[in-house]
Amino acid sequence: MVLNSPRGTGDIFGEDIKYRDFIINTAKKLFNLFNYNEIITPAFEHTEVFNRSIGESTDIVQKEMYTFLDKKGRSLTLRPEGTAPVIRAVIERKLYSENFPLKLFYIENMFRYERPQKGRMREFWQVGVEAVGLGEPFIDVEVIWLLNLLFEKLGFNNLKLLINSVGCSGCRKDYIEIFRGYLKPKVQSLCPDCITRYEKNPLRIFDCKVEECMKILKSSPKIYSYICDDCKIHLDKIAEFLEVLGINFTIKEDLVRGFDYYTRTIFEIISEDLKSAQNALGGGGRYDKLVEQFGGPDIPSIGFAVGIDRVIILMKQLEIGYEVSKKYPKIFIILMEEDFRVYSFKLAKFFRENNLACEISCEAKSVGSQIKWAEKNEFSHVVIIGEDEIKSEIITLKDLKNFRQFKIDWIKQPLKVLELFQ
Ligand code: AMP
């Protein structure tokens, strides 16, 4: 029997690790510039954490959560997103009592039982940030700026930043009534899911991918036109600041996001080079009531998440290279005979104790074939150990990149060896 990884999951290796490292390192550098600190939360939480925050009638809670009972019968769920666990941690650890704003970032895997396709996995990775404690529009600007800058630093130059407001609890209520009124005569044309959504949470109809529902939504009233004056001022301020920063954006009046906890600002970064269903690379929004909803104080917050796997797909498609972090020397120790293995260990000990990466050949084959192997596997140097080398204690070090060769007495002149790698 051949064992495969579960549907919708993958193994990350080879070239993808390099893209991934580049994305994570770039993100970490930027998060540091914007004063964010890392947080790591458990891979699973009490199911309640997600039900209460993401919303009972969202697709994620309804259809996509990996929920299971543990051996004591407690309902647990693999995290489908990063915000709810971070906020749970912030409240539990009382992190919010420190100076505001509390700025946290995470790099974590998420789990959603979705229909797998390119760019849509059941396990995927996100980098995300949460800025907890401020309701002013300038913090929205900082968060959106950070998201935009991240993609700029990754080498993208043709992405679209979409922004909208989903209003506050006050104006949203009024809008929902108007929206329900619009839908009333059309309810029977909606899909069965949307008929339930119409009753329970009409805004979620905007998540529907059924053609007939999407058609009905096309001419529906949009929340953007119904937000209250305070929400409008908030959005206008963001637009003003973003213009000052020279960040291009589009107000997309029908933008919604699949979580109930959002209030006011929501935003998304999309690529028109990706297939439309999976064209969002990252997105986020404000969630002013979530902390309070979780039993914490009434503190507004905002965050975003970026899908690492999807970014890698687009980087490859657009042939955007990753920046190779400084390559440290990597030495391959070639044995001419199996008897020289003990000696090779002494040499490897010397290299490794001096922070030089090295690998010992596992088979005494011809020197030519071993050099070829070393080149193919990105070794920068080889050391050949033969009888002469052992007798004289002089190693021959070949620099494969610059085609130079050195003969050095590594026992008597260790510093000279190390100098070669400075
Ligand atoms: P969300 O948490 O739904 O706001 O998604 C934020 C980002 O995570 C998206 O823009 C995608 O880049 C990525 N993402 C979301 N769901 C998936 C998935 N099933 N597979 C791969 N990436 C995903």
CSV table of C-alpha atoms and ligand atoms in Angstrom, one decimal:
chain,number,residue,atom,x,y,z
A,1,MET,CA,0.0,0.0,0.0
A,2,VAL,CA,1.3,3.4,-0.9
A,3,LEU,CA,0.7,6.0,1.8
A,4,ASN,CA,-0.1,9.5,0.5
A,5,SER,CA,-0.4,12.8,2.4
A,6,PRO,CA,-4.1,13.5,3.1
A,7,ARG,CA,-6.0,15.3,0.4
A,8,GLY,CA,-5.4,19.1,0.4
A,9,THR,CA,-2.1,18.8,2.3
A,10,GLY,CA,1.4,18.9,0.8
A,11,ASP,CA,5.0,18.5,1.7
A,12,ILE,CA,7.2,21.6,1.5
A,13,PHE,CA,10.8,21.0,0.4
A,14,GLY,CA,13.5,21.9,-2.0
A,15,GLU,CA,13.0,25.2,-3.9
A,16,ASP,CA,9.7,26.0,-2.1
A,17,ILE,CA,11.6,26.1,1.2
A,18,LYS,CA,13.7,28.9,-0.3
A,19,TYR,CA,10.7,30.9,-1.4
A,20,ARG,CA,9.1,30.3,2.0
A,21,ASP,CA,12.2,31.4,3.8
A,22,PHE,CA,12.4,34.5,1.7
A,23,ILE,CA,8.8,35.4,2.4
A,24,ILE,CA,9.1,34.8,6.1
A,25,ASN,CA,12.4,36.6,6.5
A,26,THR,CA,11.1,39.6,4.5
A,27,ALA,CA,7.9,39.6,6.6
A,28,LYS,CA,9.9,39.3,9.9
A,29,LYS,CA,12.2,42.2,9.0
A,30,LEU,CA,9.2,44.4,8.2
A,31,PHE,CA,7.3,43.4,11.3
A,32,ASN,CA,10.3,44.4,13.3
A,33,LEU,CA,10.4,47.8,11.5
A,34,PHE,CA,6.8,48.4,12.5
A,35,ASN,CA,7.4,47.2,16.0
A,36,TYR,CA,5.5,43.9,16.0
A,37,ASN,CA,6.5,40.9,18.3
A,38,GLU,CA,5.9,37.3,17.5
A,39,ILE,CA,3.3,35.1,19.2
A,40,ILE,CA,2.8,31.4,18.7
A,41,THR,CA,-0.5,29.9,19.7
A,42,PRO,CA,-1.6,26.2,19.9
A,43,ALA,CA,-2.5,24.4,16.6
A,44,PHE,CA,-5.9,23.6,18.2
A,45,GLU,CA,-8.3,25.5,20.4
A,46,HIS,CA,-11.6,24.9,22.1
A,47,THR,CA,-14.1,24.9,19.3
A,48,GLU,CA,-15.9,27.8,21.1
A,49,VAL,CA,-13.0,30.1,20.3
A,50,PHE,CA,-13.9,29.9,16.6
A,51,ASN,CA,-17.6,29.5,16.8
A,52,ARG,CA,-18.0,32.6,18.8
A,53,SER,CA,-15.7,34.8,16.8
A,54,ILE,CA,-15.8,33.8,13.2
A,55,GLY,CA,-19.6,33.4,13.3
A,56,GLU,CA,-21.9,30.4,13.5
A,57,SER,CA,-23.2,31.0,10.0
A,58,THR,CA,-19.9,31.5,8.2
A,59,ASP,CA,-18.7,28.9,5.7
A,60,ILE,CA,-15.7,28.3,7.9
A,61,VAL,CA,-17.7,27.4,10.9
A,62,GLN,CA,-20.5,25.7,9.0
A,63,LYS,CA,-18.4,23.5,6.7
A,64,GLU,CA,-14.7,23.9,7.0
A,65,MET,CA,-13.5,23.3,10.5
A,66,TYR,CA,-11.5,20.2,11.6
A,67,THR,CA,-13.4,19.6,14.8
A,68,PHE,CA,-12.9,16.5,17.0
A,69,LEU,CA,-13.6,15.3,20.5
A,70,ASP,CA,-10.5,14.5,22.6
A,71,LYS,CA,-10.4,11.5,24.8
A,72,LYS,CA,-12.3,13.4,27.6
A,73,GLY,CA,-15.0,14.3,25.2
A,74,ARG,CA,-14.0,18.0,24.8
A,75,SER,CA,-14.7,19.6,21.4
A,76,LEU,CA,-11.5,20.9,19.9
A,77,THR,CA,-10.8,22.5,16.5
A,78,LEU,CA,-7.6,22.8,14.4
A,79,ARG,CA,-7.2,26.6,13.9
A,80,PRO,CA,-8.7,27.7,10.6
A,81,GLU,CA,-7.4,31.3,11.1
A,82,GLY,CA,-5.1,33.2,13.3
A,83,THR,CA,-7.0,36.2,14.8
A,84,ALA,CA,-9.3,34.4,17.2
A,85,PRO,CA,-6.5,32.4,18.9
A,86,VAL,CA,-4.3,35.5,19.2
A,87,ILE,CA,-7.2,37.4,20.8
A,88,ARG,CA,-7.9,34.4,23.1
A,89,ALA,CA,-4.2,34.5,24.2
A,90,VAL,CA,-4.2,38.3,24.6
A,91,ILE,CA,-7.2,38.1,27.0
A,92,GLU,CA,-6.0,34.9,28.8
A,93,ARG,CA,-2.5,36.3,29.4
A,94,LYS,CA,-3.8,39.8,30.0
A,95,LEU,CA,-1.3,41.1,27.4
A,96,TYR,CA,-3.6,44.0,26.8
A,97,SER,CA,-2.8,45.6,30.2
A,98,GLU,CA,0.6,46.5,28.9
A,99,ASN,CA,1.1,49.7,26.9
A,100,PHE,CA,-1.2,50.1,23.9
A,101,PRO,CA,-1.0,49.3,21.1
A,102,LEU,CA,-0.1,45.7,21.5
A,103,LYS,CA,1.4,44.6,18.1
A,104,LEU,CA,1.7,40.9,17.5
A,105,PHE,CA,2.6,38.8,14.5
A,106,TYR,CA,2.3,35.1,13.8
A,107,ILE,CA,3.6,32.6,11.2
A,108,GLU,CA,1.4,29.5,11.5
A,109,ASN,CA,-0.4,26.7,9.6
A,110,MET,CA,-4.1,26.9,9.2
A,111,PHE,CA,-6.6,24.1,8.6
A,112,ARG,CA,-9.8,24.3,6.5
A,113,TYR,CA,-11.8,21.5,5.0
A,114,GLU,CA,-12.2,23.2,1.6
A,115,ARG,CA,-12.4,21.7,-1.8
A,116,PRO,CA,-8.7,21.5,-2.7
A,117,GLN,CA,-7.4,23.1,-5.9
A,118,LYS,CA,-4.4,25.1,-6.9
A,119,GLY,CA,-3.9,27.8,-4.2
A,120,ARG,CA,-6.6,26.3,-2.0
A,121,MET,CA,-5.4,23.8,0.5
A,122,ARG,CA,-6.8,22.1,3.5
A,123,GLU,CA,-3.6,22.9,5.4
A,124,PHE,CA,-1.9,26.2,4.4
A,125,TRP,CA,0.4,28.7,6.0
A,126,GLN,CA,-0.2,32.3,6.9
A,127,VAL,CA,1.8,35.2,8.1
A,128,GLY,CA,-0.4,37.7,9.9
A,129,VAL,CA,-0.4,40.6,12.3
A,130,GLU,CA,-2.8,41.9,14.9
A,131,ALA,CA,-2.7,45.4,16.4
A,132,VAL,CA,-4.7,45.4,19.5
A,133,GLY,CA,-6.0,48.4,21.4
A,134,LEU,CA,-6.5,51.3,19.0
A,135,GLY,CA,-9.6,52.4,17.1
A,136,GLU,CA,-8.1,55.4,15.3
A,137,PRO,CA,-7.9,55.3,11.5
A,138,PHE,CA,-4.1,55.9,11.6
A,139,ILE,CA,-3.6,52.4,12.9
A,140,ASP,CA,-5.6,51.0,10.0
A,141,VAL,CA,-3.3,53.0,7.7
A,142,GLU,CA,-0.2,51.5,9.4
A,143,VAL,CA,-1.6,48.0,9.0
A,144,ILE,CA,-2.6,48.5,5.4
A,145,TRP,CA,0.8,50.2,4.7
A,146,LEU,CA,2.6,47.2,6.2
A,147,LEU,CA,0.6,44.7,4.0
A,148,ASN,CA,1.3,46.8,0.9
A,149,LEU,CA,5.0,47.2,1.7
A,150,LEU,CA,5.3,43.4,2.3
A,151,PHE,CA,4.2,42.7,-1.2
A,152,GLU,CA,6.4,45.5,-2.6
A,153,LYS,CA,9.5,44.0,-0.8
A,154,LEU,CA,8.6,40.5,-2.1
A,155,GLY,CA,9.0,41.9,-5.6
A,156,PHE,CA,5.4,42.3,-6.8
A,157,ASN,CA,4.4,45.4,-8.7
A,158,ASN,CA,1.1,44.7,-10.2
A,159,LEU,CA,-1.2,43.9,-7.3
A,160,LYS,CA,-4.5,45.6,-6.4
A,161,LEU,CA,-5.3,46.8,-2.9
A,162,LEU,CA,-9.1,46.8,-2.3
A,163,ILE,CA,-10.7,48.6,0.7
A,164,ASN,CA,-14.2,48.8,2.0
A,165,SER,CA,-16.1,49.5,5.1
A,166,VAL,CA,-18.6,47.0,6.6
A,167,GLY,CA,-19.8,49.6,9.1
A,168,CYS,CA,-20.2,49.4,12.8
A,169,SER,CA,-22.8,47.5,14.8
A,170,GLY,CA,-25.2,50.5,14.6
A,171,CYS,CA,-25.2,51.2,10.8
A,172,ARG,CA,-24.9,47.6,9.9
A,173,LYS,CA,-28.2,46.7,11.6
A,174,ASP,CA,-30.0,49.3,9.5
A,175,TYR,CA,-28.3,48.1,6.3
A,176,ILE,CA,-29.2,44.5,7.0
A,177,GLU,CA,-32.9,45.5,7.1
A,178,ILE,CA,-32.6,47.3,3.8
A,179,PHE,CA,-30.7,44.3,2.3
A,180,ARG,CA,-33.3,41.9,3.6
A,181,GLY,CA,-36.1,44.0,2.1
A,182,TYR,CA,-34.3,43.9,-1.3
A,183,LEU,CA,-33.9,40.1,-1.1
A,184,LYS,CA,-37.4,39.3,0.1
A,185,PRO,CA,-39.1,38.9,-3.3
A,186,LYS,CA,-36.1,36.9,-4.5
A,187,VAL,CA,-35.6,34.5,-1.6
A,188,GLN,CA,-36.9,31.5,-3.5
A,189,SER,CA,-34.3,32.0,-6.2
A,190,LEU,CA,-31.5,31.8,-3.7
A,191,CYS,CA,-29.6,28.5,-3.1
A,192,PRO,CA,-30.7,26.5,-0.1
A,193,ASP,CA,-27.6,27.7,1.9
A,194,CYS,CA,-28.5,31.3,1.1
A,195,ILE,CA,-32.1,30.9,2.1
A,196,THR,CA,-30.8,29.9,5.6
A,197,ARG,CA,-28.3,32.8,5.5
A,198,TYR,CA,-31.2,35.1,4.6
A,199,GLU,CA,-32.9,34.2,7.9
A,200,LYS,CA,-29.8,34.0,10.1
A,201,ASN,CA,-27.1,36.3,8.7
A,202,PRO,CA,-27.9,37.8,5.3
A,203,LEU,CA,-24.4,39.4,4.9
A,204,ARG,CA,-22.9,36.0,4.5
A,205,ILE,CA,-24.8,35.7,1.2
A,206,PHE,CA,-22.0,37.7,-0.2
A,207,ASP,CA,-19.7,34.7,0.3
A,208,CYS,CA,-21.8,32.5,-2.0
A,209,LYS,CA,-20.2,31.3,-5.2
A,210,VAL,CA,-23.5,30.0,-6.7
A,211,GLU,CA,-24.1,31.9,-10.0
A,212,GLU,CA,-27.8,32.7,-9.4
A,213,CYS,CA,-27.1,34.2,-5.9
A,214,MET,CA,-24.2,36.2,-7.3
A,215,LYS,CA,-26.5,37.6,-10.0
A,216,ILE,CA,-29.0,38.6,-7.4
A,217,LEU,CA,-26.3,40.4,-5.4
A,218,LYS,CA,-25.1,42.4,-8.4
A,219,SER,CA,-27.8,45.0,-8.2
A,220,SER,CA,-28.4,44.8,-4.4
A,221,PRO,CA,-27.8,47.7,-2.2
A,222,LYS,CA,-24.2,47.8,-1.0
A,223,ILE,CA,-23.2,48.4,2.6
A,224,TYR,CA,-20.7,51.1,1.6
A,225,SER,CA,-23.6,53.4,0.7
A,226,TYR,CA,-25.3,52.9,4.1
A,227,ILE,CA,-22.5,53.4,6.6
A,228,CYS,CA,-23.0,56.0,9.3
A,229,ASP,CA,-21.2,59.4,9.3
A,230,ASP,CA,-18.6,58.2,11.9
A,231,CYS,CA,-17.8,55.1,9.8
A,232,LYS,CA,-17.6,57.3,6.7
A,233,ILE,CA,-15.2,59.7,8.4
A,234,HIS,CA,-13.1,56.8,9.5
A,235,LEU,CA,-12.8,55.5,5.9
A,236,ASP,CA,-12.2,58.9,4.5
A,237,LYS,CA,-9.3,59.5,6.9
A,238,ILE,CA,-7.7,56.2,5.8
A,239,ALA,CA,-8.0,57.2,2.2
A,240,GLU,CA,-6.4,60.6,3.0
A,241,PHE,CA,-3.4,59.0,4.8
A,242,LEU,CA,-2.9,56.4,2.2
A,243,GLU,CA,-2.7,59.1,-0.5
A,244,VAL,CA,-0.1,60.9,1.5
A,245,LEU,CA,1.9,57.7,1.7
A,246,GLY,CA,1.5,57.2,-2.1
A,247,ILE,CA,-0.2,53.9,-1.7
A,248,ASN,CA,-2.7,53.1,-4.5
A,249,PHE,CA,-6.0,51.6,-3.6
A,250,THR,CA,-9.5,51.1,-4.9
A,251,ILE,CA,-12.6,51.4,-2.8
A,252,LYS,CA,-14.6,48.2,-3.6
A,253,GLU,CA,-18.1,48.8,-2.5
A,254,ASP,CA,-19.1,45.1,-2.6
A,255,LEU,CA,-16.0,43.7,-0.9
A,256,VAL,CA,-17.0,41.5,2.0
A,257,ARG,CA,-14.8,39.0,3.9
A,258,GLY,CA,-15.8,35.6,5.3
A,259,PHE,CA,-15.7,36.4,9.0
A,260,ASP,CA,-18.4,37.9,11.1
A,261,TYR,CA,-16.1,39.7,13.5
A,262,TYR,CA,-15.2,42.5,11.1
A,263,THR,CA,-16.3,46.0,11.8
A,264,ARG,CA,-15.6,49.1,9.7
A,265,THR,CA,-12.4,48.7,7.6
A,266,ILE,CA,-11.8,45.6,5.5
A,267,PHE,CA,-9.2,45.2,2.8
A,268,GLU,CA,-7.7,42.7,0.5
A,269,ILE,CA,-4.7,42.4,-1.8
A,270,ILE,CA,-5.5,40.6,-5.0
A,271,SER,CA,-3.7,39.6,-8.2
A,272,GLU,CA,-5.4,39.7,-11.5
A,273,ASP,CA,-2.8,37.2,-12.7
A,274,LEU,CA,-4.3,34.5,-10.5
A,275,LYS,CA,-7.5,32.5,-11.2
A,276,SER,CA,-10.3,34.6,-9.9
A,277,ALA,CA,-11.6,32.3,-7.2
A,278,GLN,CA,-8.1,32.2,-5.6
A,279,ASN,CA,-6.9,35.6,-6.5
A,280,ALA,CA,-6.6,37.0,-2.9
A,281,LEU,CA,-3.1,36.9,-1.6
A,282,GLY,CA,-3.9,38.5,1.8
A,283,GLY,CA,-6.5,40.5,3.6
A,284,GLY,CA,-7.8,41.7,6.9
A,285,GLY,CA,-9.8,44.1,8.7
A,286,ARG,CA,-10.9,45.8,11.9
A,287,TYR,CA,-12.6,43.8,14.6
A,288,ASP,CA,-13.6,46.3,17.3
A,289,LYS,CA,-15.9,44.1,19.3
A,290,LEU,CA,-14.0,40.8,19.3
A,291,VAL,CA,-12.0,41.3,22.5
A,292,GLU,CA,-15.1,42.3,24.4
A,293,GLN,CA,-17.0,39.4,22.9
A,294,PHE,CA,-14.3,37.1,24.3
A,295,GLY,CA,-14.8,38.5,27.8
A,296,GLY,CA,-12.0,41.0,27.6
A,297,PRO,CA,-12.2,44.8,27.9
A,298,ASP,CA,-13.8,46.9,25.1
A,299,ILE,CA,-10.7,47.4,23.0
A,300,PRO,CA,-10.8,47.8,19.2
A,301,SER,CA,-8.2,46.0,17.0
A,302,ILE,CA,-7.2,45.3,13.5
A,303,GLY,CA,-5.1,42.8,11.6
A,304,PHE,CA,-4.4,40.9,8.4
A,305,ALA,CA,-3.2,37.6,7.1
A,306,VAL,CA,-1.2,36.6,4.0
A,307,GLY,CA,-1.3,33.1,2.5
A,308,ILE,CA,2.3,32.0,2.1
A,309,ASP,CA,1.5,29.1,-0.3
A,310,ARG,CA,-0.5,31.3,-2.6
A,311,VAL,CA,2.3,33.9,-2.7
A,312,ILE,CA,4.8,31.2,-3.7
A,313,ILE,CA,2.5,30.1,-6.5
A,314,LEU,CA,2.3,33.7,-7.9
A,315,MET,CA,6.0,34.4,-7.5
A,316,LYS,CA,6.7,31.3,-9.6
A,317,GLN,CA,4.1,32.2,-12.1
A,318,LEU,CA,5.4,35.7,-12.5
A,319,GLU,CA,9.0,34.5,-12.3
A,320,ILE,CA,9.7,36.7,-9.3
A,321,GLY,CA,12.9,35.4,-7.8
A,322,TYR,CA,13.7,35.0,-4.1
A,323,GLU,CA,16.6,36.8,-2.7
A,324,VAL,CA,19.2,34.3,-1.6
A,325,SER,CA,20.2,35.0,1.9
A,326,LYS,CA,24.0,35.1,2.3
A,327,LYS,CA,25.3,31.7,1.4
A,328,TYR,CA,27.6,30.4,4.0
A,329,PRO,CA,30.5,28.3,2.8
A,330,LYS,CA,29.5,24.6,2.6
A,331,ILE,CA,32.4,22.1,2.5
A,332,PHE,CA,32.3,18.6,1.1
A,333,ILE,CA,34.9,16.3,2.5
A,334,ILE,CA,35.9,13.7,-0.2
A,335,LEU,CA,37.3,10.4,1.0
A,336,MET,CA,39.6,8.5,-1.4
A,337,GLU,CA,39.4,5.4,0.7
A,338,GLU,CA,37.1,4.2,3.4
A,339,ASP,CA,40.0,3.8,5.8
A,340,PHE,CA,40.3,7.6,6.0
A,341,ARG,CA,36.9,8.0,7.6
A,342,VAL,CA,38.2,8.5,11.1
A,343,TYR,CA,40.5,11.3,9.8
A,344,SER,CA,37.6,12.9,8.0
A,345,PHE,CA,35.7,13.1,11.3
A,346,LYS,CA,38.5,15.0,12.9
A,347,LEU,CA,38.5,17.4,10.1
A,348,ALA,CA,34.7,17.7,10.2
A,349,LYS,CA,34.9,18.4,13.9
A,350,PHE,CA,37.3,21.2,13.3
A,351,PHE,CA,35.0,22.8,10.6
A,352,ARG,CA,31.8,22.4,12.6
A,353,GLU,CA,33.3,23.7,15.8
A,354,ASN,CA,34.3,26.8,13.8
A,355,ASN,CA,30.8,27.3,12.4
A,356,LEU,CA,31.6,26.0,9.0
A,357,ALA,CA,29.0,23.8,7.4
A,358,CYS,CA,30.4,20.5,6.1
A,359,GLU,CA,29.4,17.1,4.9
A,360,ILE,CA,31.5,13.9,4.7
A,361,SER,CA,31.3,11.7,1.7
A,362,CYS,CA,29.5,8.5,2.6
A,363,GLU,CA,31.3,6.4,0.0
A,364,ALA,CA,34.9,6.4,-1.2
A,365,LYS,CA,34.2,6.9,-4.9
A,366,SER,CA,36.2,8.6,-7.7
A,367,VAL,CA,37.2,12.1,-6.9
A,368,GLY,CA,35.7,13.4,-10.1
A,369,SER,CA,32.3,12.0,-9.5
A,370,GLN,CA,32.3,13.3,-5.9
A,371,ILE,CA,33.2,16.8,-7.0
A,372,LYS,CA,30.3,16.7,-9.5
A,373,TRP,CA,28.0,15.6,-6.8
A,374,ALA,CA,29.2,18.4,-4.5
A,375,GLU,CA,28.7,21.0,-7.3
A,376,LYS,CA,25.2,19.8,-7.9
A,377,ASN,CA,24.3,20.0,-4.3
A,378,GLU,CA,25.5,23.6,-3.9
A,379,PHE,CA,28.7,22.9,-1.9
A,380,SER,CA,31.1,25.9,-2.2
A,381,HIS,CA,34.3,23.9,-1.4
A,382,VAL,CA,35.7,20.4,-1.3
A,383,VAL,CA,38.5,18.9,0.7
A,384,ILE,CA,40.1,15.8,-0.7
A,385,ILE,CA,41.5,13.3,1.8
A,386,GLY,CA,44.0,10.9,0.3
A,387,GLU,CA,47.0,9.1,1.7
A,388,ASP,CA,49.4,12.1,1.0
A,389,GLU,CA,47.1,14.5,2.8
A,390,ILE,CA,46.9,12.2,5.9
A,391,LYS,CA,50.7,11.7,6.0
A,392,SER,CA,51.5,15.4,5.6
A,393,GLU,CA,48.5,16.7,7.4
A,394,ILE,CA,48.1,19.2,4.6
A,395,ILE,CA,44.6,19.5,3.2
A,396,THR,CA,43.8,20.4,-0.3
A,397,LEU,CA,40.9,22.8,-0.3
A,398,LYS,CA,39.2,23.5,-3.6
A,399,ASP,CA,37.0,26.6,-4.1
A,400,LEU,CA,34.4,25.3,-6.5
A,401,LYS,CA,33.0,28.7,-7.3
A,402,ASN,CA,36.2,30.6,-8.0
A,403,PHE,CA,38.2,27.6,-9.3
A,404,ARG,CA,41.0,28.1,-6.8
A,405,GLN,CA,42.9,25.6,-4.8
A,406,PHE,CA,44.8,25.9,-1.5
A,407,LYS,CA,47.1,23.6,0.3
A,408,ILE,CA,47.3,24.2,4.1
A,409,ASP,CA,48.6,22.5,7.2
A,410,TRP,CA,45.3,22.7,9.1
A,411,ILE,CA,46.7,21.3,12.3
A,412,LYS,CA,49.6,23.9,12.6
A,413,GLN,CA,47.8,26.7,10.9
A,414,PRO,CA,44.1,26.5,11.7
A,415,LEU,CA,43.6,30.2,11.6
A,416,LYS,CA,44.9,30.3,8.0
A,417,VAL,CA,42.1,27.8,7.1
A,418,LEU,CA,39.5,29.9,8.8
A,419,GLU,CA,40.8,33.1,7.1
A,420,LEU,CA,40.0,31.5,3.7
A,421,PHE,CA,36.3,31.6,4.6
A,422,GLN,CA,36.1,35.1,5.9
B,1,AMP,P1,-8.5,34.6,5.1
B,1,AMP,O1,-7.9,34.0,6.4
B,1,AMP,O2,-9.6,33.8,4.6
B,1,AMP,O3,-8.7,36.1,5.2
B,1,AMP,O4,-7.3,34.4,4.1
B,1,AMP,C1,-6.1,35.2,4.0
B,1,AMP,C2,-5.2,34.6,3.0
B,1,AMP,O5,-4.9,33.3,3.3
B,1,AMP,C3,-5.8,34.5,1.6
B,1,AMP,O6,-5.8,35.7,0.9
B,1,AMP,C4,-5.0,33.4,1.0
B,1,AMP,O7,-3.8,33.9,0.5
B,1,AMP,C5,-4.7,32.5,2.1
B,1,AMP,N1,-5.7,31.4,2.2
B,1,AMP,C6,-6.9,31.4,2.7
B,1,AMP,N2,-7.5,30.1,2.5
B,1,AMP,C7,-6.6,29.4,1.9
B,1,AMP,C8,-6.5,28.0,1.5
B,1,AMP,N3,-7.5,27.2,1.7
B,1,AMP,N4,-5.4,27.6,0.9
B,1,AMP,C9,-4.3,28.4,0.7
B,1,AMP,N5,-4.3,29.7,1.1
B,1,AMP,C10,-5.4,30.2,1.7
